[in-house]
Structure formats: structure tokens, C-alpha cells
């Protein structure tokens, strides 16, 4: 088993890197056999696929002047969760990420986010 703070520290580092604006740099934190589940783009298996997804995120988020902001983070030796906010020219959404961590590497990451606000004409 890893150190008592491995999960928390690994995910804290993930957000620190992500805040720098280059999502591809987060790929170094994933295990070779990691799984990432994104509510918009789907499932990515393995570090290489996750790195390609992060490159796609650089483009998609940049195209709408988007910014993810960490609102809250908690974790232990093998898991963590983060509450986040996404702001862009299109508005804001809130979400939660859950993470499994082994030996300082993310093995599973899944995001959940609030649905978009209802439009007034609906």
C-alpha cells in the first residue's frame, strides 16, 4: 500500500498541472493501464489513449476560453475526489471527479457534471 496521502497528493498534482493549461502534461500521472471516463467524450483506456484525449481537451477547452477550477479536494492512500467548476464563454458547469490511485499513479478517473441549465424556451 502507498503512503497515507498518495491519493490526495497525486490528484492535487493533477489539478496543479491542469491549472497550468496544458492538459497533456497530466498524462504522466496515469498508470499504463489507467481508465478515464469522461461524460462528454467517452472512455479512454491506457496512458497513450488518455494522453491523446488530453490533447483533444487542450483544443476543445481553448476554443471556448474554458477554465477548470478546483473547488474542493479530499483523499486518502488509494482514492480521492474533487469538486470542480468549469467556466467558459458558454457559461459555467459544476462537476465532481473520482479517482483511484496506486503507487502514486491514477488508475481510474471518472467525471460527473451537472446538466446544462434548462433554456427558458423549453
Coordinates of C-alpha atoms in Angstrom, one line a residue:
X1 CA 0.0 0.0 0.0
X2 CA 1.2 3.5 -0.8
X3 CA 1.7 6.4 1.7
X4 CA -1.3 7.7 3.5
X5 CA -1.5 10.7 1.3
X6 CA -0.7 9.2 -2.1
X7 CA -4.2 9.6 -3.5
X8 CA -4.7 13.1 -2.3
X9 CA -1.2 14.2 -3.4
X10 CA -1.4 12.6 -6.8
X11 CA -4.8 14.3 -7.5
X12 CA -3.5 17.6 -6.1
X13 CA -0.6 17.4 -8.5
X14 CA -3.1 16.6 -11.4
X15 CA -5.0 19.8 -10.6
X16 CA -1.8 21.8 -10.3
X17 CA -0.7 20.7 -13.7
X18 CA -4.2 21.2 -15.2
X19 CA -4.3 24.7 -13.8
X20 CA -1.2 25.4 -16.0
X21 CA -3.4 25.0 -19.1
X22 CA -1.6 22.1 -20.8
X23 CA -3.7 19.0 -20.1
X24 CA -1.3 16.7 -21.9
X25 CA 1.1 17.1 -19.0
X26 CA -1.3 15.3 -16.8
X27 CA -0.8 12.0 -18.7
X28 CA 2.4 11.4 -16.7
X29 CA 0.3 10.9 -13.6
X30 CA -1.7 8.0 -15.1
X31 CA -0.8 4.3 -14.8
X32 CA -0.1 2.5 -18.1
X33 CA -3.4 0.6 -17.7
X34 CA -5.5 3.5 -16.4
X35 CA -9.1 4.1 -17.4
X36 CA -10.5 7.6 -17.8
X37 CA -14.3 8.1 -18.2
X38 CA -15.4 11.5 -19.5
X39 CA -19.1 12.3 -19.5
X40 CA -18.8 14.1 -22.9
X41 CA -16.1 12.2 -24.9
X42 CA -16.4 8.7 -23.5
X43 CA -13.9 6.0 -22.2
X44 CA -10.2 6.1 -22.7
X45 CA -8.1 3.1 -21.7
X46 CA -4.3 3.2 -21.2
X47 CA -1.9 6.2 -20.8
X48 CA -1.5 6.7 -24.5
X49 CA -5.2 7.0 -25.2
X50 CA -5.5 9.3 -22.2
X51 CA -2.7 11.5 -23.5
X52 CA -4.5 11.7 -26.9
X53 CA -7.7 12.7 -25.1
X54 CA -5.9 15.4 -23.1
X55 CA -4.5 16.8 -26.3
X56 CA -8.1 17.0 -27.6
X57 CA -9.1 18.7 -24.3
X58 CA -6.4 21.4 -24.9
X59 CA -8.1 22.2 -28.2
X60 CA -11.7 22.0 -27.1
X61 CA -11.2 24.0 -23.9
X62 CA -9.0 26.5 -25.6
X63 CA -11.6 27.1 -28.4
X64 CA -14.1 28.3 -25.9
X65 CA -11.7 30.1 -23.5
X66 CA -12.5 27.5 -20.8
X67 CA -11.1 27.2 -17.4
X68 CA -11.4 24.4 -14.8
X69 CA -11.2 25.5 -11.2
X70 CA -10.7 23.1 -8.3
X71 CA -13.3 23.9 -5.6
X72 CA -12.6 21.1 -3.1
X73 CA -10.3 18.1 -2.8
X74 CA -10.2 15.2 -0.4
X75 CA -8.5 11.8 -0.4
X76 CA -6.5 9.1 1.2
X77 CA -4.0 6.4 0.2
X78 CA -5.8 5.0 -2.8
X79 CA -8.6 7.3 -3.7
X80 CA -9.6 10.9 -3.9
X81 CA -12.5 13.1 -5.1
X82 CA -12.5 16.6 -6.4
X83 CA -15.3 19.1 -6.8
X84 CA -14.7 21.5 -9.7
X85 CA -16.2 24.3 -11.8
X86 CA -15.8 24.8 -15.5
X87 CA -16.2 28.4 -16.8
X88 CA -16.2 29.4 -20.4
X89 CA -17.7 31.9 -22.9
X90 CA -20.7 29.5 -22.9
X91 CA -21.3 29.7 -19.1
X92 CA -20.5 27.6 -16.1
X93 CA -21.0 24.0 -15.0
X94 CA -20.0 22.2 -11.8
X95 CA -18.9 18.6 -11.5
X96 CA -17.1 16.0 -9.4
X97 CA -14.2 13.7 -10.3
X98 CA -13.5 10.4 -8.6
X99 CA -10.0 8.9 -8.7
X100 CA -8.4 5.6 -7.8
X101 CA -4.6 5.8 -7.2
X102 CA -2.0 3.1 -6.9
X103 CA 1.7 3.8 -6.2
X104 CA 1.2 7.5 -6.9
X105 CA -0.4 6.9 -10.3
X106 CA -4.0 7.4 -11.3
X107 CA -5.6 4.1 -12.3
X108 CA -9.2 5.2 -12.7
X109 CA -10.7 8.7 -13.1
X110 CA -14.3 9.5 -13.8
X111 CA -16.0 12.8 -14.0
X112 CA -19.6 13.6 -13.3
X113 CA -21.1 17.0 -14.1
X114 CA -24.3 18.9 -13.6
X115 CA -26.6 19.0 -16.7
X116 CA -26.7 22.3 -18.5
X117 CA -29.2 24.7 -17.2
X118 CA -32.6 24.5 -18.9
X119 CA -33.3 27.0 -21.6
X120 CA -36.1 29.4 -21.0
X121 CA -37.9 28.3 -24.2
X122 CA -38.1 24.7 -23.0

